[in-house]
GROMACS .gro file of C-alpha atoms in nm:
model
  444
    1MET     CA    1   0.556   2.316   3.536
    2ALA     CA    2   0.866   2.252   3.302
    3GLU     CA    3   0.814   2.244   2.924
    4GLU     CA    4   0.828   1.824   2.812
    5VAL     CA    5   1.198   1.766   2.595
    6ARG     CA    6   1.114   1.739   2.237
    7GLU     CA    7   1.357   1.595   2.075
    8PRO     CA    8   1.450   1.224   2.096
    9ASP     CA    9   1.766   1.132   2.309
   10ALA     CA   10   2.094   1.064   2.172
   11THR     CA   11   2.091   0.734   2.240
   12ALA     CA   12   1.756   0.721   2.007
   13LEU     CA   13   1.982   0.894   1.765
   14ASP     CA   14   2.258   0.600   1.822
   15GLU     CA   15   2.002   0.357   1.797
   16VAL     CA   16   1.866   0.430   1.412
   17VAL     CA   17   2.175   0.391   1.306
   18THR     CA   18   2.217   0.058   1.459
   19PHE     CA   19   1.919  -0.130   1.406
   20THR     CA   20   1.894  -0.006   1.052
   21SER     CA   21   2.228  -0.182   0.989
   22GLU     CA   22   2.142  -0.494   1.195
   23LEU     CA   23   1.872  -0.545   1.062
   24ILE     CA   24   1.980  -0.529   0.726
   25ARG     CA   25   2.242  -0.769   0.791
   26ILE     CA   26   1.952  -1.060   0.869
   27ASP     CA   27   1.899  -1.126   0.518
   28THR     CA   28   1.485  -1.144   0.485
   29THR     CA   29   1.511  -1.147   0.091
   30ASN     CA   30   1.187  -1.253  -0.040
   31ARG     CA   31   1.191  -1.386  -0.330
   32GLY     CA   32   0.816  -1.466  -0.447
   33GLY     CA   33   0.589  -1.778  -0.396
   34GLY     CA   34   0.667  -1.805  -0.038
   35ASP     CA   35   1.054  -1.845  -0.040
   36CYS     CA   36   1.120  -1.568   0.263
   37ARG     CA   37   1.203  -1.596   0.588
   38GLU     CA   38   1.072  -1.294   0.790
   39ARG     CA   39   1.092  -1.482   1.163
   40PRO     CA   40   1.524  -1.364   1.275
   41ALA     CA   41   1.388  -0.986   1.185
   42ALA     CA   42   1.072  -0.990   1.346
   43GLU     CA   43   1.254  -1.174   1.649
   44TYR     CA   44   1.517  -0.911   1.633
   45VAL     CA   45   1.202  -0.623   1.661
   46ALA     CA   46   1.014  -0.772   1.893
   47GLU     CA   47   1.310  -0.838   2.190
   48ARG     CA   48   1.333  -0.454   2.175
   49LEU     CA   49   1.013  -0.327   2.169
   50ALA     CA   50   0.972  -0.602   2.525
   51ALA     CA   51   1.321  -0.438   2.649
   52ALA     CA   52   1.130  -0.120   2.649
   53GLY     CA   53   0.788  -0.299   2.807
   54ILE     CA   54   0.682  -0.230   2.474
   55GLU     CA   55   0.427  -0.612   2.457
   56PRO     CA   56   0.492  -0.731   2.094
   57THR     CA   57   0.241  -1.013   1.942
   58LEU     CA   58   0.450  -1.254   1.720
   59LEU     CA   59   0.184  -1.390   1.456
   60GLU     CA   60   0.222  -1.616   1.130
   61ARG     CA   61   0.067  -1.791   0.905
   62THR     CA   62   0.292  -1.967   0.748
   63THR     CA   63   0.593  -2.079   0.957
   64GLY     CA   64   0.871  -1.853   0.974
   65ARG     CA   65   0.672  -1.541   0.792
   66THR     CA   66   0.618  -1.402   1.101
   67ASN     CA   67   0.423  -1.021   1.186
   68VAL     CA   68   0.484  -0.808   1.494
   69VAL     CA   69   0.192  -0.593   1.642
   70ALA     CA   70   0.203  -0.396   1.991
   71ARG     CA   71  -0.001  -0.116   2.099
   72ILE     CA   72   0.167   0.168   2.279
   73PRO     CA   73  -0.178   0.341   2.496
   74GLY     CA   74  -0.243   0.722   2.459
   75THR     CA   75  -0.277   0.961   2.690
   76ASP     CA   76  -0.685   1.030   2.571
   77PRO     CA   77  -0.877   0.723   2.540
   78THR     CA   78  -1.122   0.924   2.367
   79ALA     CA   79  -0.932   1.001   2.048
   80PRO     CA   80  -0.881   0.704   1.793
   81ALA     CA   81  -0.576   0.562   1.711
   82LEU     CA   82  -0.317   0.566   1.446
   83LEU     CA   83  -0.161   0.242   1.281
   84VAL     CA   84   0.253   0.282   1.201
   85HIS     CA   85   0.347   0.029   0.978
   86GLY     CA   86   0.637  -0.122   0.823
   87HIS     CA   87   0.744  -0.456   0.608
   88LEU     CA   88   1.017  -0.663   0.698
   89ASP     CA   89   1.117  -0.807   0.370
   90VAL     CA   90   1.303  -0.753   0.107
   91VAL     CA   91   1.319  -0.809  -0.263
   92PRO     CA   92   1.664  -0.991  -0.382
   93ALA     CA   93   1.964  -0.843  -0.427
   94ASP     CA   94   2.316  -1.003  -0.641
   95PRO     CA   95   2.628  -0.876  -0.388
   96ALA     CA   96   2.815  -0.909  -0.736
   97GLU     CA   97   2.685  -0.565  -0.856
   98TRP     CA   98   2.714  -0.374  -0.521
   99ALA     CA   99   2.992  -0.193  -0.456
  100VAL     CA  100   2.945  -0.351  -0.059
  101HIS     CA  101   2.787  -0.602   0.012
  102PRO     CA  102   2.379  -0.592   0.050
  103PHE     CA  103   2.353  -0.765   0.352
  104SER     CA  104   2.657  -0.627   0.512
  105GLY     CA  105   2.502  -0.352   0.727
  106GLU     CA  106   2.794  -0.148   0.671
  107VAL     CA  107   2.849   0.243   0.771
  108ARG     CA  108   3.111   0.409   0.597
  109ASP     CA  109   3.161   0.767   0.485
  110GLY     CA  110   2.812   0.872   0.693
  111LEU     CA  111   2.596   0.578   0.521
  112VAL     CA  112   2.423   0.326   0.610
  113TRP     CA  113   2.497   0.029   0.271
  114GLY     CA  114   2.267  -0.254   0.243
  115ARG     CA  115   1.939  -0.375   0.059
  116GLY     CA  116   1.642  -0.275   0.321
  117ALA     CA  117   1.848   0.065   0.391
  118VAL     CA  118   1.517   0.295   0.244
  119ASP     CA  119   1.275   0.017   0.164
  120MET     CA  120   1.208  -0.035   0.450
  121LYS     CA  121   1.458  -0.115   0.721
  122ASN     CA  122   1.564   0.208   0.813
  123MET     CA  123   1.179   0.302   0.814
  124ASP     CA  124   1.146  -0.020   1.080
  125ALA     CA  125   1.416   0.158   1.277
  126MET     CA  126   1.314   0.482   1.344
  127VAL     CA  127   1.013   0.396   1.459
  128LEU     CA  128   1.164   0.131   1.669
  129ALA     CA  129   1.385   0.401   1.802
  130VAL     CA  130   1.116   0.636   1.888
  131VAL     CA  131   0.890   0.454   2.074
  132ARG     CA  132   1.213   0.284   2.331
  133SER     CA  133   1.331   0.702   2.370
  134TRP     CA  134   0.949   0.726   2.490
  135ALA     CA  135   0.964   0.470   2.717
  136ARG     CA  136   1.358   0.601   2.814
  137ARG     CA  137   1.190   0.956   2.866
  138GLY     CA  138   0.791   0.864   3.007
  139VAL     CA  139   0.740   1.008   2.688
  140ARG     CA  140   0.313   0.862   2.612
  141PRO     CA  141   0.136   0.924   2.293
  142ARG     CA  142  -0.209   1.203   2.234
  143ARG     CA  143  -0.376   0.866   2.120
  144ASP     CA  144  -0.305   0.478   2.099
  145VAL     CA  145  -0.039   0.400   1.856
  146VAL     CA  146  -0.078   0.060   1.734
  147LEU     CA  147   0.308  -0.053   1.603
  148ALA     CA  148   0.290  -0.334   1.252
  149TYR     CA  149   0.630  -0.486   1.124
  150THR     CA  150   0.523  -0.753   0.853
  151ALA     CA  151   0.600  -0.980   0.608
  152ASP     CA  152   0.550  -1.063   0.277
  153GLU     CA  153   0.459  -0.693   0.148
  154GLU     CA  154   0.737  -0.798  -0.133
  155ASP     CA  155   0.512  -0.996  -0.266
  156SER     CA  156   0.116  -1.071  -0.216
  157ALA     CA  157   0.108  -0.951   0.161
  158ALA     CA  158  -0.107  -1.295   0.196
  159ASP     CA  159   0.163  -1.364   0.474
  160GLY     CA  160   0.167  -1.011   0.659
  161SER     CA  161  -0.067  -0.780   0.633
  162GLY     CA  162  -0.305  -0.961   0.452
  163PHE     CA  163  -0.265  -1.198   0.710
  164LEU     CA  164  -0.320  -0.954   0.937
  165ALA     CA  165  -0.609  -0.755   0.810
  166ASP     CA  166  -0.803  -1.097   0.761
  167ARG     CA  167  -0.745  -1.343   1.077
  168HIS     CA  168  -0.666  -1.050   1.347
  169ALA     CA  169  -0.865  -0.729   1.317
  170ALA     CA  170  -0.892  -0.707   1.670
  171LEU     CA  171  -0.526  -0.604   1.732
  172PHE     CA  172  -0.593  -0.283   1.500
  173GLU     CA  173  -0.937  -0.188   1.677
  174GLY     CA  174  -0.972   0.201   1.678
  175CYS     CA  175  -0.719   0.245   1.407
  176THR     CA  176  -0.920   0.508   1.145
  177GLU     CA  177  -0.520   0.633   0.981
  178GLY     CA  178  -0.185   0.460   0.936
  179ILE     CA  179   0.141   0.583   0.787
  180SER     CA  180   0.425   0.347   0.603
  181GLU     CA  181   0.640   0.418   0.378
  182SER     CA  182   0.731   0.604   0.039
  183GLY     CA  183   0.659   0.947   0.160
  184ALA     CA  184   0.822   1.259   0.334
  185PHE     CA  185   1.125   1.211   0.184
  186SER     CA  186   1.326   1.508   0.063
  187PHE     CA  187   1.350   1.598  -0.363
  188HIS     CA  188   1.567   1.811  -0.506
  189PRO     CA  189   1.462   1.920  -0.829
  190GLU     CA  190   1.686   2.214  -0.913
  191PRO     CA  191   1.916   2.418  -0.688
  192GLY     CA  192   1.778   2.563  -0.370
  193THR     CA  193   1.433   2.372  -0.415
  194THR     CA  194   1.385   2.095  -0.200
  195LEU     CA  195   1.003   1.910  -0.206
  196TYR     CA  196   0.919   1.634   0.050
  197PRO     CA  197   0.608   1.480  -0.107
  198ILE     CA  198   0.377   1.310   0.184
  199ALA     CA  199   0.210   1.009  -0.017
  200ALA     CA  200  -0.161   1.039   0.013
  201GLY     CA  201  -0.331   0.822  -0.300
  202GLU     CA  202  -0.169   0.457  -0.434
  203ARG     CA  203  -0.215   0.290  -0.800
  204GLY     CA  204  -0.424  -0.019  -0.722
  205THR     CA  205  -0.173  -0.316  -0.839
  206ALA     CA  206  -0.322  -0.529  -1.089
  207TRP     CA  207  -0.052  -0.795  -1.181
  208LEU     CA  208  -0.193  -0.990  -1.512
  209LYS     CA  209  -0.112  -1.362  -1.642
  210LEU     CA  210  -0.196  -1.389  -2.003
  211THR     CA  211  -0.238  -1.733  -2.206
  212ALA     CA  212  -0.235  -1.789  -2.560
  213ARG     CA  213  -0.316  -2.094  -2.722
  214GLY     CA  214  -0.244  -2.229  -3.067
  215ARG     CA  215  -0.204  -2.567  -3.226
  216ALA     CA  216   0.153  -2.703  -3.129
  217GLY     CA  217   0.370  -2.842  -3.364
  218HIS     CA  218   0.672  -2.916  -3.527
  219GLY     CA  219   0.905  -2.577  -3.557
  220SER     CA  220   0.985  -2.651  -3.955
  221LYS     CA  221   0.583  -2.637  -4.117
  222VAL     CA  222   0.423  -2.363  -4.124
  223ASN     CA  223   0.190  -2.292  -3.817
  224THR     CA  224  -0.094  -1.976  -3.839
  225ALA     CA  225  -0.167  -2.106  -3.527
  226ASN     CA  226   0.098  -2.020  -3.304
  227ALA     CA  227   0.032  -1.947  -2.943
  228VAL     CA  228   0.438  -1.762  -2.947
  229THR     CA  229   0.279  -1.525  -3.228
  230ARG     CA  230  -0.003  -1.467  -3.056
  231LEU     CA  231   0.154  -1.414  -2.742
  232ALA     CA  232   0.421  -1.211  -2.819
  233ALA     CA  233   0.163  -0.963  -3.090
  234ALA     CA  234  -0.018  -0.916  -2.767
  235VAL     CA  235   0.263  -0.834  -2.567
  236ALA     CA  236   0.413  -0.562  -2.839
  237ARG     CA  237   0.047  -0.376  -2.774
  238ILE     CA  238   0.046  -0.341  -2.472
  239GLY     CA  239   0.421  -0.247  -2.431
  240ALA     CA  240   0.349   0.042  -2.678
  241HIS     CA  241   0.004   0.149  -2.541
  242THR     CA  242  -0.031   0.522  -2.494
  243TRP     CA  243  -0.283   0.572  -2.166
  244PRO     CA  244  -0.518   0.853  -2.148
  245VAL     CA  245  -0.448   1.109  -1.872
  246ARG     CA  246  -0.670   1.024  -1.603
  247LEU     CA  247  -0.637   1.304  -1.295
  248THR     CA  248  -0.717   1.186  -0.966
  249THR     CA  249  -0.772   1.420  -0.674
  250THR     CA  250  -0.431   1.392  -0.517
  251VAL     CA  251  -0.258   1.406  -0.874
  252ARG     CA  252  -0.416   1.723  -0.914
  253ALA     CA  253  -0.349   1.862  -0.567
  254ALA     CA  254  -0.032   1.818  -0.651
  255LEU     CA  255  -0.009   1.942  -0.994
  256THR     CA  256  -0.180   2.266  -0.807
  257GLU     CA  257   0.067   2.282  -0.559
  258LEU     CA  258   0.370   2.239  -0.752
  259ALA     CA  259   0.261   2.464  -1.074
  260ALA     CA  260   0.182   2.747  -0.803
  261LEU     CA  261   0.574   2.657  -0.667
  262TYR     CA  262   0.706   2.740  -1.001
  263GLY     CA  263   0.480   3.091  -1.056
  264ILE     CA  264   0.250   2.860  -1.337
  265GLU     CA  265  -0.090   2.977  -1.306
  266VAL     CA  266  -0.335   2.622  -1.337
  267ASP     CA  267  -0.646   2.503  -1.368
  268THR     CA  268  -0.661   2.120  -1.375
  269HIS     CA  269  -1.030   2.131  -1.410
  270ALA     CA  270  -1.039   2.371  -1.735
  271PRO     CA  271  -1.197   2.179  -2.024
  272ASP     CA  272  -0.876   2.271  -2.209
  273PHE     CA  273  -0.631   2.218  -1.949
  274ASP     CA  274  -0.326   1.961  -2.102
  275THR     CA  275  -0.098   1.784  -1.844
  276ASP     CA  276   0.152   1.713  -2.019
  277LEU     CA  277   0.271   2.047  -2.136
  278LEU     CA  278   0.264   2.121  -1.742
  279LEU     CA  279   0.428   1.853  -1.721
  280ASP     CA  280   0.709   1.955  -1.939
  281LYS     CA  281   0.699   2.366  -1.800
  282LEU     CA  282   0.757   2.135  -1.392
  283GLY     CA  283   1.079   2.027  -1.546
  284PRO     CA  284   1.231   1.759  -1.348
  285ALA     CA  285   0.984   1.825  -1.035
  286ALA     CA  286   0.766   1.635  -1.327
  287ALA     CA  287   0.891   1.309  -1.169
  288LEU     CA  288   0.655   1.353  -0.864
  289VAL     CA  289   0.339   1.316  -1.080
  290ALA     CA  290   0.463   1.203  -1.415
  291PRO     CA  291   0.443   0.835  -1.337
  292THR     CA  292   0.025   0.863  -1.200
  293VAL     CA  293  -0.113   1.049  -1.460
  294ARG     CA  294  -0.214   0.770  -1.592
  295ASN     CA  295  -0.288   0.415  -1.592
  296SER     CA  296  -0.015   0.159  -1.682
  297ALA     CA  297   0.050  -0.156  -1.792
  298ASN     CA  298   0.420  -0.307  -1.869
  299PRO     CA  299   0.477  -0.651  -1.992
  300THR     CA  300   0.773  -0.813  -1.754
  301MET     CA  301   0.810  -1.176  -1.799
  302LEU     CA  302   0.810  -1.462  -2.048
  303ASP     CA  303   0.713  -1.837  -2.049
  304ALA     CA  304   0.688  -2.071  -2.381
  305GLY     CA  305   0.781  -2.408  -2.486
  306TYR     CA  306   1.053  -2.626  -2.411
  307LYS     CA  307   1.255  -2.735  -2.696
  308VAL     CA  308   1.372  -2.519  -3.051
  309ASN     CA  309   1.175  -2.741  -3.338
  310VAL     CA  310   0.910  -2.752  -3.085
  311VAL     CA  311   0.537  -2.487  -3.140
  312PRO     CA  312   0.398  -2.539  -2.785
  313GLY     CA  313   0.037  -2.523  -2.759
  314THR     CA  314   0.027  -2.227  -2.496
  315ALA     CA  315   0.262  -1.969  -2.414
  316VAL     CA  316   0.203  -1.707  -2.095
  317ALA     CA  317   0.342  -1.375  -1.994
  318TYR     CA  318   0.331  -1.213  -1.727
  319VAL     CA  319   0.197  -0.795  -1.737
  320ASP     CA  320   0.286  -0.518  -1.452
  321GLY     CA  321  -0.031  -0.365  -1.436
  322ARG     CA  322  -0.163  -0.046  -1.224
  323MET     CA  323  -0.468   0.073  -1.188
  324LEU     CA  324  -0.517   0.454  -1.079
  325PRO     CA  325  -0.859   0.504  -0.833
  326GLY     CA  326  -1.125   0.516  -1.105
  327GLY     CA  327  -1.008   0.381  -1.342
  328GLU     CA  328  -1.021  -0.002  -1.282
  329GLU     CA  329  -1.312  -0.061  -1.559
  330GLU     CA  330  -1.074   0.149  -1.814
  331PHE     CA  331  -0.750  -0.084  -1.762
  332ALA     CA  332  -0.983  -0.368  -1.814
  333GLU     CA  333  -1.160  -0.292  -2.139
  334THR     CA  334  -0.808  -0.141  -2.230
  335MET     CA  335  -0.689  -0.475  -2.145
  336ASP     CA  336  -0.952  -0.708  -2.358
  337ARG     CA  337  -0.886  -0.458  -2.682
  338LEU     CA  338  -0.525  -0.497  -2.658
  339THR     CA  339  -0.481  -0.904  -2.609
  340GLY     CA  340  -0.703  -0.934  -2.866
  341PRO     CA  341  -0.957  -1.278  -2.928
  342ASP     CA  342  -0.662  -1.494  -2.949
  343VAL     CA  343  -0.527  -1.467  -2.547
  344GLU     CA  344  -0.675  -1.470  -2.246
  345TRP     CA  345  -0.540  -1.251  -1.947
  346GLU     CA  346  -0.636  -1.303  -1.575
  347PHE     CA  347  -0.584  -1.093  -1.235
  348HIS     CA  348  -0.257  -1.303  -1.109
  349HIS     CA  349  -0.231  -1.040  -0.799
  350ARG     CA  350  -0.518  -0.801  -0.751
  351GLU     CA  351  -0.519  -0.510  -0.505
  352VAL     CA  352  -0.715  -0.178  -0.477
  353PRO     CA  353  -0.593   0.163  -0.546
  354LEU     CA  354  -0.637   0.428  -0.280
  355GLU     CA  355  -0.717   0.770  -0.193
  356ALA     CA  356  -0.666   0.970   0.142
  357PRO     CA  357  -0.821   1.386   0.179
  358VAL     CA  358  -0.532   1.616   0.134
  359ASP     CA  359  -0.699   1.859   0.288
  360SER     CA  360  -0.732   1.646   0.624
  361PRO     CA  361  -0.636   1.776   0.975
  362THR     CA  362  -0.388   1.471   0.938
  363PHE     CA  363  -0.200   1.557   0.625
  364ALA     CA  364  -0.139   1.912   0.811
  365GLY     CA  365  -0.012   1.745   1.076
  366LEU     CA  366   0.266   1.542   0.851
  367ARG     CA  367   0.322   1.878   0.656
  368ALA     CA  368   0.391   2.101   0.993
  369ALA     CA  369   0.610   1.797   1.107
  370VAL     CA  370   0.852   1.836   0.806
  371GLU     CA  371   0.817   2.196   0.816
  372ARG     CA  372   0.927   2.224   1.175
  373PHE     CA  373   1.253   2.055   1.088
  374ASP     CA  374   1.304   2.206   0.740
  375PRO     CA  375   1.133   2.539   0.746
  376ASP     CA  376   1.266   2.558   0.409
  377GLY     CA  377   1.124   2.289   0.267
  378HIS     CA  378   0.794   2.263   0.068
  379VAL     CA  379   0.550   1.926   0.121
  380VAL     CA  380   0.326   1.876  -0.160
  381PRO     CA  381   0.095   1.559  -0.192
  382PHE     CA  382   0.157   1.283  -0.430
  383THR     CA  383   0.052   0.987  -0.528
  384MET     CA  384   0.266   0.619  -0.524
  385SER     CA  385   0.337   0.482  -0.838
  386GLY     CA  386   0.386   0.136  -0.652
  387GLY     CA  387   0.161   0.047  -0.352
  388THR     CA  388   0.251  -0.060  -0.002
  389ASP     CA  389   0.077  -0.244   0.250
  390ALA     CA  390  -0.182   0.042   0.312
  391LYS     CA  391  -0.395  -0.139   0.055
  392GLN     CA  392  -0.426  -0.423   0.305
  393PHE     CA  393  -0.497  -0.237   0.660
  394SER     CA  394  -0.770  -0.033   0.395
  395ARG     CA  395  -1.038  -0.316   0.453
  396LEU     CA  396  -1.042  -0.245   0.826
  397GLY     CA  397  -1.097   0.118   0.736
  398ILE     CA  398  -0.756   0.255   0.805
  399THR     CA  399  -0.679   0.565   0.573
  400GLY     CA  400  -0.308   0.535   0.454
  401TYR     CA  401  -0.093   0.779   0.393
  402GLY     CA  402   0.316   0.788   0.262
  403PHE     CA  403   0.501   0.912   0.607
  404SER     CA  404   0.841   0.815   0.589
  405PRO     CA  405   1.050   1.104   0.623
  406LEU     CA  406   1.410   1.105   0.529
  407LYS     CA  407   1.590   1.455   0.462
  408LEU     CA  408   1.835   1.339   0.201
  409PRO     CA  409   2.162   1.542   0.010
  410PRO     CA  410   2.078   1.679  -0.377
  411ASP     CA  411   2.311   1.435  -0.481
  412LEU     CA  412   2.135   1.113  -0.378
  413ASP     CA  413   1.911   0.945  -0.602
  414TYR     CA  414   1.681   0.790  -0.398
  415ALA     CA  415   1.368   0.700  -0.610
  416ALA     CA  416   1.659   0.474  -0.783
  417LEU     CA  417   1.758   0.314  -0.475
  418PHE     CA  418   1.433   0.146  -0.456
  419HIS     CA  419   1.473  -0.209  -0.547
  420GLY     CA  420   1.812  -0.064  -0.677
  421VAL     CA  421   2.189  -0.168  -0.636
  422ASP     CA  422   2.410   0.027  -0.382
  423GLU     CA  423   2.110   0.095  -0.179
  424ARG     CA  424   2.157   0.334   0.113
  425VAL     CA  425   2.084   0.614   0.363
  426PRO     CA  426   2.284   0.919   0.546
  427VAL     CA  427   2.265   0.913   0.890
  428ASP     CA  428   2.201   1.225   0.887
  429ALA     CA  429   1.856   1.120   0.730
  430LEU     CA  430   1.815   0.840   0.974
  431HIS     CA  431   1.842   1.143   1.263
  432PHE     CA  432   1.586   1.384   1.090
  433GLY     CA  433   1.377   1.103   1.075
  434VAL     CA  434   1.409   1.018   1.437
  435ARG     CA  435   1.296   1.384   1.540
  436VAL     CA  436   1.023   1.370   1.256
  437LEU     CA  437   0.856   1.116   1.340
  438ASP     CA  438   0.913   1.172   1.748
  439HIS     CA  439   0.724   1.494   1.726
  440TYR     CA  440   0.463   1.379   1.502
  441LEU     CA  441   0.353   1.039   1.655
  442LYS     CA  442   0.328   1.205   2.005
  443SER     CA  443   0.124   1.448   1.936
  444ALA     CA  444  -0.043   1.319   1.666
   0.00000   0.00000   0.00000
């Protein structure tokens, strides 16, 4: 019997570039507060799934905020299903700041340019190209693969994965694990060293609203109960606070593997272990871990007053807080102390932190898939400083990993492109991702 073809066909490699470019051209900017319309992108995906014989289901909680779900049956009906999910919305982009129009999808100099090129219409396109290639080649995965293209990830997920988890859980029946964005991208801390961080954890989201109340009055009068002053003091304390080190299982594994790669002996459980000292020794590689050894809170928005000569009675600020697994109580106690008696705080939006096992067969399979196509690369586990739709799907008992494989050139700062200017992805990186995903998904 002839051996099954292992590589995706040439059409898949062409289609991933086309799909990435054309999805970028569909402006799905999510400005928050419901200001987004993903339906055109959802219909684009659904049409291409249907053309490959994969039946899509389109679902909306709010008109125009469309999600696409489809299931590809596997060859082993006893195997648990695997969820592969990606979001269709993107953050805003100002064309005046870009070298190319952010919604042009221009393919230039071996790069696909535009908002969503790395976050995350590239992954959406890679998965679409892979499953269409399967249809042409008569390939079936070992386990059921459930595809979910979601709305609203860049805001609250209320119209996207949250809605799907709450209202359409049956579509994800049998799914035990999932993969999505923010992992398996190449990172070059120094010449000759290539790391592929695979996310096995996410810090929890804690977006906060701070409200200070005081005595309203004329701006020319002495006011010892000024809401703006009270709020400003609390915001300054939060911004200046140094959070204590809190090492999770995934972060310990990341530190241990990175230390071994650089020939540094460490015991992260030792009483005298100094996390910051190790990070200093790791040099540029520390960037993968440094944002996730602590909880964090960054003030981001202020809203107070309506006239320069009027002291307002209330002042409001917003804070982007992030909590590590096990760090929720510490986070709340710290915010109580930093805000003080004159400022109230509440969760404006909250999502739980996640942690997936790094010693699991799933993580081993993800590692093997990357190293198959880049034997000189080093896969390491890491925790995302931010978060993904995996938080919502975790309510269904689905363990999530960040796995959106890209082999990038050393001079491309992938992390800076997330929500940044001149977002772009190399065509070769898309081809690498298609090959890795094709190999992993059909055999997982």
